[in-house]
Coordinates of C-alpha atoms in Angstrom, one line a residue:
M7 CA 103.3 105.5 -88.7
F8 CA 101.4 107.0 -91.6
P9 CA 103.3 108.5 -94.4
F10 CA 103.0 112.2 -95.2
G11 CA 99.5 112.9 -96.4
G12 CA 98.2 109.5 -95.2
L13 CA 95.3 111.0 -93.3
N14 CA 94.2 112.8 -96.4
M15 CA 94.3 109.6 -98.3
M16 CA 92.2 107.7 -95.7
F17 CA 89.8 110.7 -95.1
P18 CA 89.6 112.6 -98.4
D19 CA 86.8 114.9 -97.1
L20 CA 88.6 116.0 -94.0
N21 CA 89.9 119.4 -95.2
R22 CA 87.5 120.0 -98.1
P23 CA 85.0 122.8 -97.4
F24 CA 81.3 122.3 -97.9
N25 CA 80.3 123.5 -101.4
N26 CA 77.0 122.4 -103.1
H27 CA 74.3 123.7 -105.4
Y28 CA 70.6 123.5 -104.5
R29 CA 67.3 124.7 -105.9
C30 CA 66.0 127.5 -103.7
Y31 CA 62.5 128.2 -102.7
S32 CA 60.8 130.7 -100.4
V33 CA 59.6 129.6 -97.0
S34 CA 56.0 129.7 -98.1
M35 CA 56.7 126.7 -100.4
L36 CA 57.9 124.6 -97.5
P37 CA 55.5 121.5 -97.1
G38 CA 53.6 121.3 -93.9
N39 CA 52.5 124.0 -91.6
E40 CA 53.5 127.6 -92.2
R41 CA 56.9 128.5 -90.7
H42 CA 56.7 132.2 -89.7
D43 CA 59.8 131.8 -87.5
V44 CA 62.0 131.4 -90.6
E45 CA 60.7 134.6 -92.2
K46 CA 61.6 136.5 -89.0
G47 CA 65.3 135.7 -89.1
G48 CA 68.3 135.2 -91.3
K49 CA 68.6 131.4 -91.3
I50 CA 67.8 128.8 -94.0
I51 CA 66.5 125.3 -94.1
M52 CA 68.7 122.6 -95.8
P53 CA 68.3 118.9 -96.6
S54 CA 69.4 116.2 -94.3
S55 CA 72.1 115.0 -96.7
A56 CA 73.9 118.3 -96.1
L57 CA 74.1 117.5 -92.4
D58 CA 75.6 114.1 -93.1
Q59 CA 78.2 115.8 -95.3
L60 CA 78.9 118.5 -92.8
T61 CA 79.5 116.1 -90.0
R62 CA 82.3 114.4 -92.1
L63 CA 84.0 117.7 -92.8
N64 CA 86.1 119.8 -90.5
V65 CA 83.5 122.6 -90.2
E66 CA 83.7 125.2 -87.5
Y67 CA 80.7 125.9 -85.3
P68 CA 78.5 127.7 -85.5
M69 CA 77.8 126.7 -89.1
L70 CA 77.8 129.7 -91.4
F71 CA 77.3 129.7 -95.1
K72 CA 77.9 131.9 -98.1
L73 CA 75.0 132.0 -100.6
T74 CA 75.9 133.0 -104.1
N75 CA 73.7 133.7 -107.1
K76 CA 76.2 133.4 -110.0
K77 CA 73.7 134.6 -112.6
K78 CA 73.2 138.0 -110.9
D79 CA 76.6 138.1 -109.1
R80 CA 74.8 138.5 -105.7
V81 CA 76.3 137.3 -102.4
T82 CA 74.9 137.1 -98.9
H83 CA 75.6 135.0 -95.7
A84 CA 73.2 133.0 -93.5
G85 CA 73.1 130.4 -90.8
V86 CA 71.1 127.2 -90.8
L87 CA 68.0 126.6 -88.8
E88 CA 67.0 123.0 -89.6
F89 CA 67.9 120.1 -91.9
V90 CA 64.4 119.0 -92.9
A91 CA 64.2 120.1 -96.6
D92 CA 63.7 117.7 -99.4
E93 CA 66.7 116.4 -101.2
G94 CA 68.3 118.9 -103.5
K95 CA 66.2 121.8 -102.2
T96 CA 66.8 124.7 -99.7
Y97 CA 64.3 127.2 -98.3
L98 CA 65.2 130.9 -97.8
P99 CA 63.4 133.8 -96.2
Y100 CA 61.7 136.0 -98.7
W101 CA 63.8 139.1 -98.0
M102 CA 67.0 137.0 -98.6
M103 CA 65.7 135.8 -101.9
R104 CA 65.0 139.4 -102.9
N105 CA 68.5 140.4 -102.0
L106 CA 69.9 137.6 -104.1
L107 CA 67.5 138.4 -107.0
L108 CA 66.3 134.8 -107.0
E109 CA 63.1 133.3 -108.3
E110 CA 61.5 130.1 -107.3
D111 CA 63.3 126.9 -108.5
E112 CA 66.5 128.7 -109.4
M113 CA 69.9 127.3 -108.5
I114 CA 72.0 128.7 -105.7
Q115 CA 75.5 127.9 -104.5
I116 CA 76.0 127.3 -100.8
E117 CA 79.5 126.9 -99.2
S118 CA 80.7 126.9 -95.6
V119 CA 82.6 129.9 -94.4
S120 CA 84.2 131.3 -91.2
L121 CA 83.4 134.9 -90.4
P122 CA 84.8 137.3 -87.8
V123 CA 82.8 138.3 -84.7
A124 CA 81.0 141.6 -85.2
T125 CA 82.0 144.7 -83.2
F126 CA 80.0 147.4 -85.0
S127 CA 77.1 147.7 -87.4
K128 CA 75.2 150.6 -88.9
F129 CA 71.6 150.4 -90.2
Q130 CA 69.4 152.7 -92.2
P131 CA 65.6 152.3 -91.9
Q132 CA 63.8 152.4 -95.3
S133 CA 60.8 154.3 -93.9
P134 CA 60.4 157.2 -91.4
D135 CA 57.8 155.0 -89.7
F136 CA 60.6 153.3 -87.9
L137 CA 61.0 156.4 -85.8
D138 CA 57.6 155.8 -84.2
I139 CA 59.1 152.9 -82.3
T140 CA 59.7 153.9 -78.7
N141 CA 63.0 152.1 -78.3
P142 CA 64.3 151.1 -81.8
K143 CA 67.6 149.7 -80.5
A144 CA 65.9 147.3 -78.1
V145 CA 63.5 146.2 -80.9
L146 CA 66.5 145.6 -83.3
E147 CA 68.5 143.7 -80.7
N148 CA 65.5 141.4 -80.1
A149 CA 65.0 140.8 -83.8
L150 CA 68.7 140.1 -84.4
R151 CA 68.6 137.1 -82.1
N152 CA 67.1 135.2 -85.0
F153 CA 70.1 136.1 -87.3
A154 CA 73.4 134.4 -87.4
C155 CA 75.4 136.9 -89.5
L156 CA 75.2 140.2 -91.3
T157 CA 76.4 141.3 -94.7
T158 CA 77.1 144.8 -95.8
G159 CA 74.6 146.0 -98.4
D160 CA 71.8 143.5 -97.4
L161 CA 68.3 144.7 -96.9
I162 CA 67.0 142.8 -93.8
A163 CA 63.4 142.7 -92.6
I164 CA 62.2 142.7 -89.0
K165 CA 58.7 142.4 -87.7
Y166 CA 57.3 144.5 -84.8
N167 CA 53.7 145.0 -83.8
S168 CA 52.4 143.1 -86.8
K169 CA 54.3 145.5 -89.1
I170 CA 57.4 144.7 -91.2
Y171 CA 60.3 147.2 -91.2
E172 CA 63.2 147.1 -93.7
L173 CA 66.7 148.1 -92.7
C174 CA 69.7 148.4 -95.0
V175 CA 73.0 147.2 -93.5
L176 CA 75.3 150.2 -94.3
E177 CA 78.4 149.1 -92.5
T178 CA 79.8 146.1 -90.5
R179 CA 83.1 145.8 -88.7
P180 CA 85.7 144.2 -88.8
G181 CA 84.6 143.0 -92.2
N182 CA 81.9 143.2 -94.8
A183 CA 80.4 140.0 -93.4
V184 CA 80.4 139.2 -89.7
T185 CA 78.8 136.8 -87.3
I186 CA 76.6 138.2 -84.5
I187 CA 76.3 135.1 -82.4
E188 CA 77.4 135.8 -78.8
C189 CA 79.0 139.1 -79.6
D190 CA 79.2 142.6 -78.1
M191 CA 78.2 144.8 -81.0
N192 CA 77.7 148.6 -81.1
V193 CA 74.7 149.6 -83.2
E194 CA 74.1 153.0 -84.9
F195 CA 71.2 154.3 -87.1
A196 CA 71.4 156.5 -90.1
P197 CA 68.5 158.9 -90.9
P198 CA 65.7 156.9 -92.5
V199 CA 65.1 157.2 -96.2
G200 CA 62.7 160.1 -96.9
Y201 CA 63.2 161.7 -93.5
T202 CA 63.7 165.5 -93.4
E203 CA 64.9 167.4 -90.4
P204 CA 62.2 169.8 -89.0
Q205 CA 63.0 173.4 -89.8
M206 CA 62.7 176.1 -87.2
E207 CA 60.5 179.0 -88.4
N208 CA 62.1 182.4 -88.1
N209 CA 59.5 184.9 -87.2
V210 CA 61.8 187.8 -86.5
D211 CA 61.5 189.4 -90.0
Q212 CA 57.9 188.6 -90.4
P213 CA 55.4 191.5 -89.9
M214 CA 52.6 191.3 -87.4
N215 CA 49.4 190.0 -89.1
E216 CA 47.0 191.1 -86.4
D217 CA 46.6 194.1 -84.2
G218 CA 46.6 193.8 -80.5
V219 CA 43.4 195.8 -80.2
E220 CA 41.4 192.6 -81.0
H221 CA 42.7 191.0 -77.7
L222 CA 41.9 194.0 -75.5
A223 CA 38.8 194.3 -73.5
D224 CA 36.1 196.7 -74.7
M225 CA 35.8 198.4 -71.4
Q226 CA 38.7 200.2 -69.7
G227 CA 38.7 199.7 -66.0
F228 CA 36.5 197.6 -63.7
V229 CA 32.8 198.6 -63.2
A230 CA 31.0 196.8 -60.4
F231 CA 27.4 195.6 -60.9
S232 CA 27.3 196.6 -64.5
G233 CA 25.0 193.7 -65.5
E234 CA 21.2 193.9 -66.2
G235 CA 18.4 192.5 -64.2
N236 CA 15.1 190.8 -65.4
R237 CA 11.8 190.5 -63.7
L238 CA 10.5 187.0 -62.8
D239 CA 6.9 187.9 -63.7
G240 CA 7.9 188.7 -67.3
K241 CA 6.9 192.4 -67.1
Q242 CA 9.1 195.1 -68.5
K243 CA 11.6 196.5 -66.1
K244 CA 11.4 200.2 -65.3
P245 CA 14.2 202.3 -66.7
D246 CA 16.7 203.3 -64.1
S247 CA 17.8 206.8 -64.7
A248 CA 20.4 206.6 -62.1
A249 CA 22.3 203.8 -64.0
P250 CA 25.7 205.0 -64.9
M251 CA 26.6 205.4 -68.5
L252 CA 29.5 203.1 -69.5
L253 CA 31.6 204.7 -72.1
K254 CA 34.2 203.0 -74.2
K255 CA 37.6 204.7 -74.4
P256 CA 39.1 204.9 -77.8
Y257 CA 42.2 202.6 -78.2
T258 CA 45.3 204.4 -79.2
R259 CA 48.2 202.3 -80.2
G260 CA 51.5 203.2 -78.6
I261 CA 54.6 204.1 -80.5
P262 CA 57.8 202.2 -79.4
D263 CA 60.8 204.2 -78.3
Y264 CA 63.5 203.2 -80.9
D265 CA 66.1 205.3 -79.1
H266 CA 65.7 203.4 -75.8
P267 CA 69.2 202.5 -74.5
Y268 CA 70.0 198.8 -74.5
G269 CA 69.9 197.1 -71.1
L270 CA 68.0 200.0 -69.4
L271 CA 64.8 199.2 -67.5
R272 CA 62.4 202.1 -67.2
F273 CA 59.3 202.0 -65.0
D274 CA 56.8 204.6 -66.1
R275 CA 54.3 205.8 -63.5
T276 CA 51.3 207.4 -64.9
I277 CA 50.7 210.9 -63.4
R278 CA 47.0 211.6 -62.8
P279 CA 45.7 215.1 -63.2
D280 CA 45.3 217.3 -60.2
K281 CA 41.9 217.6 -58.7
G282 CA 40.3 220.8 -57.5
N283 CA 42.6 221.4 -54.6
G284 CA 45.7 221.2 -56.8
E285 CA 47.1 218.0 -55.3
A286 CA 47.1 214.6 -56.9
K287 CA 45.2 212.1 -54.8
D288 CA 45.0 208.4 -55.2
D289 CA 41.8 206.6 -55.9
Q290 CA 42.0 205.0 -52.5
D291 CA 41.5 208.4 -50.8
D292 CA 38.1 208.8 -52.5
F293 CA 36.9 205.5 -51.2
Q294 CA 34.9 205.5 -47.9
M295 CA 33.6 202.4 -46.3
F296 CA 29.9 201.9 -45.2
Q297 CA 28.7 205.0 -46.9
G298 CA 25.8 203.4 -48.7
Q299 CA 22.1 203.8 -48.0
G300 CA 19.8 201.2 -46.4
F301 CA 16.3 200.3 -47.2
S302 CA 13.6 198.5 -45.3
L303 CA 11.6 195.7 -46.8
R304 CA 8.7 196.4 -44.5
K305 CA 6.7 199.5 -45.3
N306 CA 6.1 201.9 -42.5
R307 CA 2.5 202.2 -41.3
K308 CA 1.2 205.7 -41.3

């Protein structure tokens, strides 16, 4: 039987959390090929010695870390992507270094933490261009797959259609820092920075700027065959004295009836003046079919 505290004496690192200091660099400083996948998410690259130490500690999975810049008093949270960094160095996404106000080759404190599972988060796009995306929730959900946790106040960056969009994390529940791995999280968006609601123009009190006479036809009524003809041989056409003279009727603007009762529909029927017999006849009574004159193309021989 071991005495009280015997396990702690044999394994002194069993209950001690991971807490180390590293020199931080942006992902662009990582040796080898460019790692664009690191810039797309919220995970960091740590040295292999960190993995050896984490395996000896009682660290909960998934591995989540608290990153602190003590000089500027800035804090954020991140997951780990790989343990391939050089000894004493760690590589962060550029947007994460900007949130922590870090420069290249500055010291950063990294300690292991346990975060609650996210249930709600609210984001605010930093540009109205984010509204041009057809389905912003689906785009954000796909981008958050590369993140391990969210921190209230962080300004994250996601890439869509070769364009980078920045979003501010306004709120997270149930805490200011949450893990989003295998969670059912509700997402809301605040109006983007610089976005203004479209205002409806009220044209009720504005006077009319144009008169309706400009949209009326010059001729009142229909006149059949009122066009002009031209000769094919180029000669001048003889004047036709029988052509009717088309007269323009002067346009008179009507005066509205301001005393018209509300809700009453009135159908005005124009009364035409009486003709010679004293009775009003319709235009259809004056029309007779097949009353025209015929002409022969062949001249009669005398």
